[in-house]
Amino acid sequence: MSRFCEVINELYKIIEERKEKLPEGSYTAKLFRKGEDKILQKVGEEAVETILAFKSGDKNHTVYETADLIYHLLVALVNKGITLDEIGEELQKRMK
């Protein structure tokens, strides 16, 4: 398994735990407390920032913004109970 996959799986589990326990001081828990609209707003903001980073041609900034987007997408997935396996299955279907 690639390092990327390992990190994504680990982060997904942490996000699930934060949703369940809602620890004080956790940015992730704060998003869950604010609800779906706030989570999706952040996904949208990060998507725009990622696009702008790509357009700027700054690789480091693009990597940074892409990480933010992926994190917020994971929060949205956990919020809806969508698993990484479900996403993987859909991607696999598209490879055929």
Tab-separated table of N, CA and C in Angstrom:
chain	number	residue	atom	x	y	z
A	1	MET	N	0.851	-1.180	0.000
A	1	MET	CA	0.000	0.000	0.000
A	1	MET	C	0.894	1.240	0.000
A	2	SER	N	0.514	2.225	-0.784
A	2	SER	CA	1.304	3.454	-0.857
A	2	SER	C	1.154	4.263	0.429
A	3	ARG	N	2.114	5.138	0.641
A	3	ARG	CA	2.062	6.014	1.818
A	3	ARG	C	0.785	6.850	1.802
A	4	PHE	N	0.392	7.321	0.630
A	4	PHE	CA	-0.827	8.114	0.497
A	4	PHE	C	-2.033	7.336	1.014
A	5	CYS	N	-2.170	6.086	0.575
A	5	CYS	CA	-3.301	5.259	1.004
A	5	CYS	C	-3.285	5.024	2.509
A	6	GLU	N	-2.112	4.778	3.052
A	6	GLU	CA	-1.988	4.580	4.498
A	6	GLU	C	-2.443	5.819	5.259
A	7	VAL	N	-1.997	6.983	4.808
A	7	VAL	CA	-2.357	8.234	5.479
A	7	VAL	C	-3.853	8.494	5.372
A	8	ILE	N	-4.417	8.267	4.200
A	8	ILE	CA	-5.854	8.492	4.006
A	8	ILE	C	-6.666	7.579	4.917
A	9	ASN	N	-6.301	6.307	4.976
A	9	ASN	CA	-7.010	5.365	5.851
A	9	ASN	C	-6.896	5.771	7.312
A	10	GLU	N	-5.703	6.161	7.735
A	10	GLU	CA	-5.495	6.577	9.122
A	10	GLU	C	-6.283	7.846	9.430
A	11	LEU	N	-6.234	8.809	8.515
A	11	LEU	CA	-6.957	10.061	8.722
A	11	LEU	C	-8.458	9.819	8.773
A	12	TYR	N	-8.966	8.954	7.914
A	12	TYR	CA	-10.394	8.635	7.915
A	12	TYR	C	-10.815	8.090	9.289
A	13	LYS	N	-10.009	7.203	9.839
A	13	LYS	CA	-10.317	6.625	11.160
A	13	LYS	C	-10.302	7.689	12.251
A	14	ILE	N	-9.333	8.596	12.180
A	14	ILE	CA	-9.257	9.689	13.164
A	14	ILE	C	-10.499	10.571	13.057
A	15	ILE	N	-10.909	10.880	11.831
A	15	ILE	CA	-12.093	11.715	11.624
A	15	ILE	C	-13.334	11.018	12.169
A	16	GLU	N	-13.455	9.712	11.939
A	16	GLU	CA	-14.583	8.953	12.508
A	16	GLU	C	-14.597	9.064	14.032
A	17	GLU	N	-13.435	8.919	14.618
A	17	GLU	CA	-13.321	9.000	16.081
A	17	GLU	C	-13.700	10.388	16.594
A	18	ARG	N	-13.263	11.413	15.873
A	18	ARG	CA	-13.594	12.789	16.278
A	18	ARG	C	-15.096	13.036	16.175
A	19	LYS	N	-15.736	12.447	15.171
A	19	LYS	CA	-17.187	12.600	15.039
A	19	LYS	C	-17.896	11.937	16.211
A	20	GLU	N	-17.406	10.775	16.604
A	20	GLU	CA	-18.031	10.026	17.699
A	20	GLU	C	-17.825	10.713	19.044
A	21	LYS	N	-16.590	11.164	19.312
A	21	LYS	CA	-16.251	11.689	20.644
A	21	LYS	C	-16.379	13.200	20.772
A	22	LEU	N	-16.327	13.922	19.646
A	22	LEU	CA	-16.403	15.380	19.632
A	22	LEU	C	-15.519	16.041	20.703
A	23	PRO	N	-14.214	15.763	20.692
A	23	PRO	CA	-13.342	16.332	21.721
A	23	PRO	C	-13.220	17.853	21.611
A	24	GLU	N	-13.166	18.498	22.753
A	24	GLU	CA	-12.985	19.948	22.797
A	24	GLU	C	-11.636	20.301	22.179
A	25	GLY	N	-11.598	21.414	21.461
A	25	GLY	CA	-10.359	21.886	20.877
A	25	GLY	C	-10.018	21.257	19.540
A	26	SER	N	-10.823	20.322	19.066
A	26	SER	CA	-10.581	19.655	17.795
A	26	SER	C	-11.294	20.406	16.679
A	27	TYR	N	-10.537	20.800	15.654
A	27	TYR	CA	-11.128	21.474	14.496
A	27	TYR	C	-12.145	20.558	13.819
A	28	THR	N	-11.825	19.289	13.715
A	28	THR	CA	-12.725	18.324	13.081
A	28	THR	C	-14.042	18.235	13.847
A	29	ALA	N	-13.958	18.134	15.168
A	29	ALA	CA	-15.167	18.079	15.997
A	29	ALA	C	-15.984	19.359	15.837
A	30	LYS	N	-15.302	20.485	15.721
A	30	LYS	CA	-15.975	21.771	15.526
A	30	LYS	C	-16.785	21.750	14.226
A	31	LEU	N	-16.208	21.183	13.171
A	31	LEU	CA	-16.946	21.075	11.913
A	31	LEU	C	-18.188	20.216	12.079
A	32	PHE	N	-18.045	19.080	12.753
A	32	PHE	CA	-19.210	18.213	12.966
A	32	PHE	C	-20.278	18.913	13.802
A	33	ARG	N	-19.859	19.667	14.800
A	33	ARG	CA	-20.824	20.393	15.628
A	33	ARG	C	-21.589	21.435	14.806
A	34	LYS	N	-20.909	22.052	13.855
A	34	LYS	CA	-21.547	23.095	13.036
A	34	LYS	C	-22.462	22.512	11.970
A	35	GLY	N	-22.273	21.236	11.634
A	35	GLY	CA	-23.206	20.567	10.746
A	35	GLY	C	-22.801	20.511	9.286
A	36	GLU	N	-23.675	19.848	8.538
A	36	GLU	CA	-23.401	19.559	7.139
A	36	GLU	C	-23.152	20.808	6.287
A	37	ASP	N	-23.947	21.844	6.486
A	37	ASP	CA	-23.779	23.043	5.667
A	37	ASP	C	-22.375	23.618	5.807
A	38	LYS	N	-21.860	23.678	7.031
A	38	LYS	CA	-20.514	24.205	7.260
A	38	LYS	C	-19.463	23.293	6.633
A	39	ILE	N	-19.641	21.994	6.787
A	39	ILE	CA	-18.695	21.031	6.206
A	39	ILE	C	-18.651	21.196	4.689
A	40	LEU	N	-19.813	21.266	4.060
A	40	LEU	CA	-19.859	21.393	2.602
A	40	LEU	C	-19.360	22.755	2.138
A	41	GLN	N	-19.594	23.789	2.932
A	41	GLN	CA	-19.044	25.107	2.624
A	41	GLN	C	-17.518	25.032	2.574
A	42	LYS	N	-16.929	24.332	3.545
A	42	LYS	CA	-15.471	24.193	3.576
A	42	LYS	C	-14.971	23.390	2.386
A	43	VAL	N	-15.686	22.351	1.986
A	43	VAL	CA	-15.294	21.582	0.794
A	43	VAL	C	-15.272	22.515	-0.412
A	44	GLY	N	-16.304	23.319	-0.563
A	44	GLY	CA	-16.369	24.255	-1.679
A	44	GLY	C	-15.239	25.269	-1.661
A	45	GLU	N	-14.984	25.847	-0.495
A	45	GLU	CA	-13.896	26.823	-0.362
A	45	GLU	C	-12.558	26.195	-0.727
A	46	GLU	N	-12.335	25.005	-0.212
A	46	GLU	CA	-11.052	24.342	-0.472
A	46	GLU	C	-10.921	23.931	-1.934
A	47	ALA	N	-12.036	23.577	-2.570
A	47	ALA	CA	-11.992	23.236	-3.997
A	47	ALA	C	-11.558	24.459	-4.810
A	48	VAL	N	-12.134	25.612	-4.507
A	48	VAL	CA	-11.760	26.843	-5.207
A	48	VAL	C	-10.298	27.180	-4.949
A	49	GLU	N	-9.863	27.080	-3.697
A	49	GLU	CA	-8.472	27.380	-3.370
A	49	GLU	C	-7.515	26.423	-4.076
A	50	THR	N	-7.927	25.172	-4.226
A	50	THR	CA	-7.092	24.192	-4.927
A	50	THR	C	-6.984	24.547	-6.404
A	51	ILE	N	-8.089	24.908	-7.002
A	51	ILE	CA	-8.071	25.319	-8.408
A	51	ILE	C	-7.149	26.515	-8.605
A	52	LEU	N	-7.269	27.506	-7.733
A	52	LEU	CA	-6.426	28.697	-7.840
A	52	LEU	C	-4.949	28.348	-7.668
A	53	ALA	N	-4.669	27.427	-6.775
A	53	ALA	CA	-3.278	27.000	-6.572
A	53	ALA	C	-2.740	26.326	-7.823
A	54	PHE	N	-3.539	25.473	-8.452
A	54	PHE	CA	-3.115	24.837	-9.711
A	54	PHE	C	-2.836	25.899	-10.769
A	55	LYS	N	-3.743	26.869	-10.867
A	55	LYS	CA	-3.591	27.922	-11.870
A	55	LYS	C	-2.350	28.773	-11.605
A	56	SER	N	-1.960	28.910	-10.350
A	56	SER	CA	-0.795	29.742	-10.014
A	56	SER	C	0.518	29.106	-10.454
A	57	GLY	N	0.498	27.791	-10.626
A	57	GLY	CA	1.714	27.083	-11.009
A	57	GLY	C	2.672	26.821	-9.852
A	58	ASP	N	2.266	27.171	-8.648
A	58	ASP	CA	3.109	26.966	-7.464
A	58	ASP	C	2.854	25.555	-6.923
A	59	LYS	N	3.806	24.660	-7.158
A	59	LYS	CA	3.627	23.252	-6.784
A	59	LYS	C	3.412	23.076	-5.283
A	60	ASN	N	4.220	23.724	-4.457
A	60	ASN	CA	4.086	23.568	-3.005
A	60	ASN	C	2.723	24.038	-2.512
A	61	HIS	N	2.268	25.152	-3.049
A	61	HIS	CA	0.951	25.667	-2.663
A	61	HIS	C	-0.156	24.725	-3.133
A	62	THR	N	0.019	24.149	-4.318
A	62	THR	CA	-0.964	23.204	-4.849
A	62	THR	C	-1.043	21.956	-3.980
A	63	VAL	N	0.092	21.448	-3.547
A	63	VAL	CA	0.111	20.286	-2.651
A	63	VAL	C	-0.608	20.630	-1.346
A	64	TYR	N	-0.324	21.788	-0.787
A	64	TYR	CA	-0.930	22.238	0.468
A	64	TYR	C	-2.459	22.319	0.334
A	65	GLU	N	-2.918	22.978	-0.722
A	65	GLU	CA	-4.363	23.152	-0.911
A	65	GLU	C	-5.053	21.831	-1.249
A	66	THR	N	-4.377	20.964	-1.979
A	66	THR	CA	-4.940	19.647	-2.292
A	66	THR	C	-5.134	18.840	-1.011
A	67	ALA	N	-4.170	18.915	-0.107
A	67	ALA	CA	-4.295	18.227	1.183
A	67	ALA	C	-5.497	18.763	1.966
A	68	ASP	N	-5.675	20.091	1.959
A	68	ASP	CA	-6.839	20.678	2.632
A	68	ASP	C	-8.139	20.159	2.028
A	69	LEU	N	-8.196	20.117	0.705
A	69	LEU	CA	-9.405	19.645	0.028
A	69	LEU	C	-9.700	18.189	0.362
A	70	ILE	N	-8.681	17.354	0.317
A	70	ILE	CA	-8.878	15.932	0.622
A	70	ILE	C	-9.351	15.755	2.062
A	71	TYR	N	-8.741	16.485	2.998
A	71	TYR	CA	-9.163	16.412	4.402
A	71	TYR	C	-10.650	16.758	4.529
A	72	HIS	N	-11.061	17.872	3.937
A	72	HIS	CA	-12.454	18.292	4.079
A	72	HIS	C	-13.407	17.340	3.358
A	73	LEU	N	-12.976	16.753	2.248
A	73	LEU	CA	-13.785	15.722	1.593
A	73	LEU	C	-13.966	14.514	2.509
A	74	LEU	N	-12.900	14.131	3.189
A	74	LEU	CA	-13.000	13.006	4.127
A	74	LEU	C	-13.983	13.313	5.248
A	75	VAL	N	-13.959	14.541	5.756
A	75	VAL	CA	-14.920	14.934	6.794
A	75	VAL	C	-16.341	14.805	6.248
A	76	ALA	N	-16.560	15.264	5.014
A	76	ALA	CA	-17.890	15.168	4.410
A	76	ALA	C	-18.311	13.711	4.233
A	77	LEU	N	-17.378	12.858	3.815
A	77	LEU	CA	-17.688	11.437	3.653
A	77	LEU	C	-18.072	10.802	4.986
A	78	VAL	N	-17.279	11.044	6.009
A	78	VAL	CA	-17.574	10.494	7.337
A	78	VAL	C	-18.929	11.010	7.811
A	79	ASN	N	-19.187	12.273	7.600
A	79	ASN	CA	-20.447	12.865	8.035
A	79	ASN	C	-21.645	12.144	7.430
A	80	LYS	N	-21.515	11.684	6.194
A	80	LYS	CA	-22.604	10.982	5.510
A	80	LYS	C	-22.521	9.468	5.641
A	81	GLY	N	-21.488	8.958	6.325
A	81	GLY	CA	-21.367	7.516	6.497
A	81	GLY	C	-20.917	6.803	5.235
A	82	ILE	N	-20.233	7.514	4.358
A	82	ILE	CA	-19.706	6.918	3.135
A	82	ILE	C	-18.286	6.443	3.407
A	83	THR	N	-18.031	5.173	3.124
A	83	THR	CA	-16.729	4.599	3.444
A	83	THR	C	-15.745	4.752	2.287
A	84	LEU	N	-14.482	4.620	2.620
A	84	LEU	CA	-13.441	4.639	1.594
A	84	LEU	C	-13.579	3.432	0.670
A	85	ASP	N	-14.038	2.310	1.206
A	85	ASP	CA	-14.264	1.129	0.374
A	85	ASP	C	-15.322	1.407	-0.693
A	86	GLU	N	-16.367	2.133	-0.339
A	86	GLU	CA	-17.410	2.476	-1.316
A	86	GLU	C	-16.841	3.356	-2.433
A	87	ILE	N	-16.007	4.302	-2.057
A	87	ILE	CA	-15.369	5.166	-3.057
A	87	ILE	C	-14.430	4.329	-3.926
A	88	GLY	N	-13.679	3.437	-3.292
A	88	GLY	CA	-12.775	2.563	-4.030
A	88	GLY	C	-13.505	1.676	-5.017
A	89	GLU	N	-14.635	1.136	-4.602
A	89	GLU	CA	-15.437	0.289	-5.482
A	89	GLU	C	-15.926	1.076	-6.699
A	90	GLU	N	-16.363	2.292	-6.467
A	90	GLU	CA	-16.837	3.127	-7.579
A	90	GLU	C	-15.690	3.443	-8.545
A	91	LEU	N	-14.537	3.775	-8.000
A	91	LEU	CA	-13.381	4.054	-8.857
A	91	LEU	C	-12.959	2.823	-9.653
A	92	GLN	N	-13.044	1.675	-8.998
A	92	GLN	CA	-12.679	0.426	-9.678
A	92	GLN	C	-13.606	0.144	-10.856
A	93	LYS	N	-14.893	0.418	-10.675
A	93	LYS	CA	-15.865	0.238	-11.760
A	93	LYS	C	-15.477	1.099	-12.967
A	94	ARG	N	-14.971	2.275	-12.700
A	94	ARG	CA	-14.641	3.226	-13.769
A	94	ARG	C	-13.357	2.843	-14.498
A	95	MET	N	-12.582	1.946	-13.917
A	95	MET	CA	-11.329	1.529	-14.543
A	95	MET	C	-11.567	0.476	-15.619
A	96	LYS	N	-12.751	-0.088	-15.670
A	96	LYS	CA	-13.048	-1.169	-16.622
A	96	LYS	C	-13.452	-0.639	-17.971
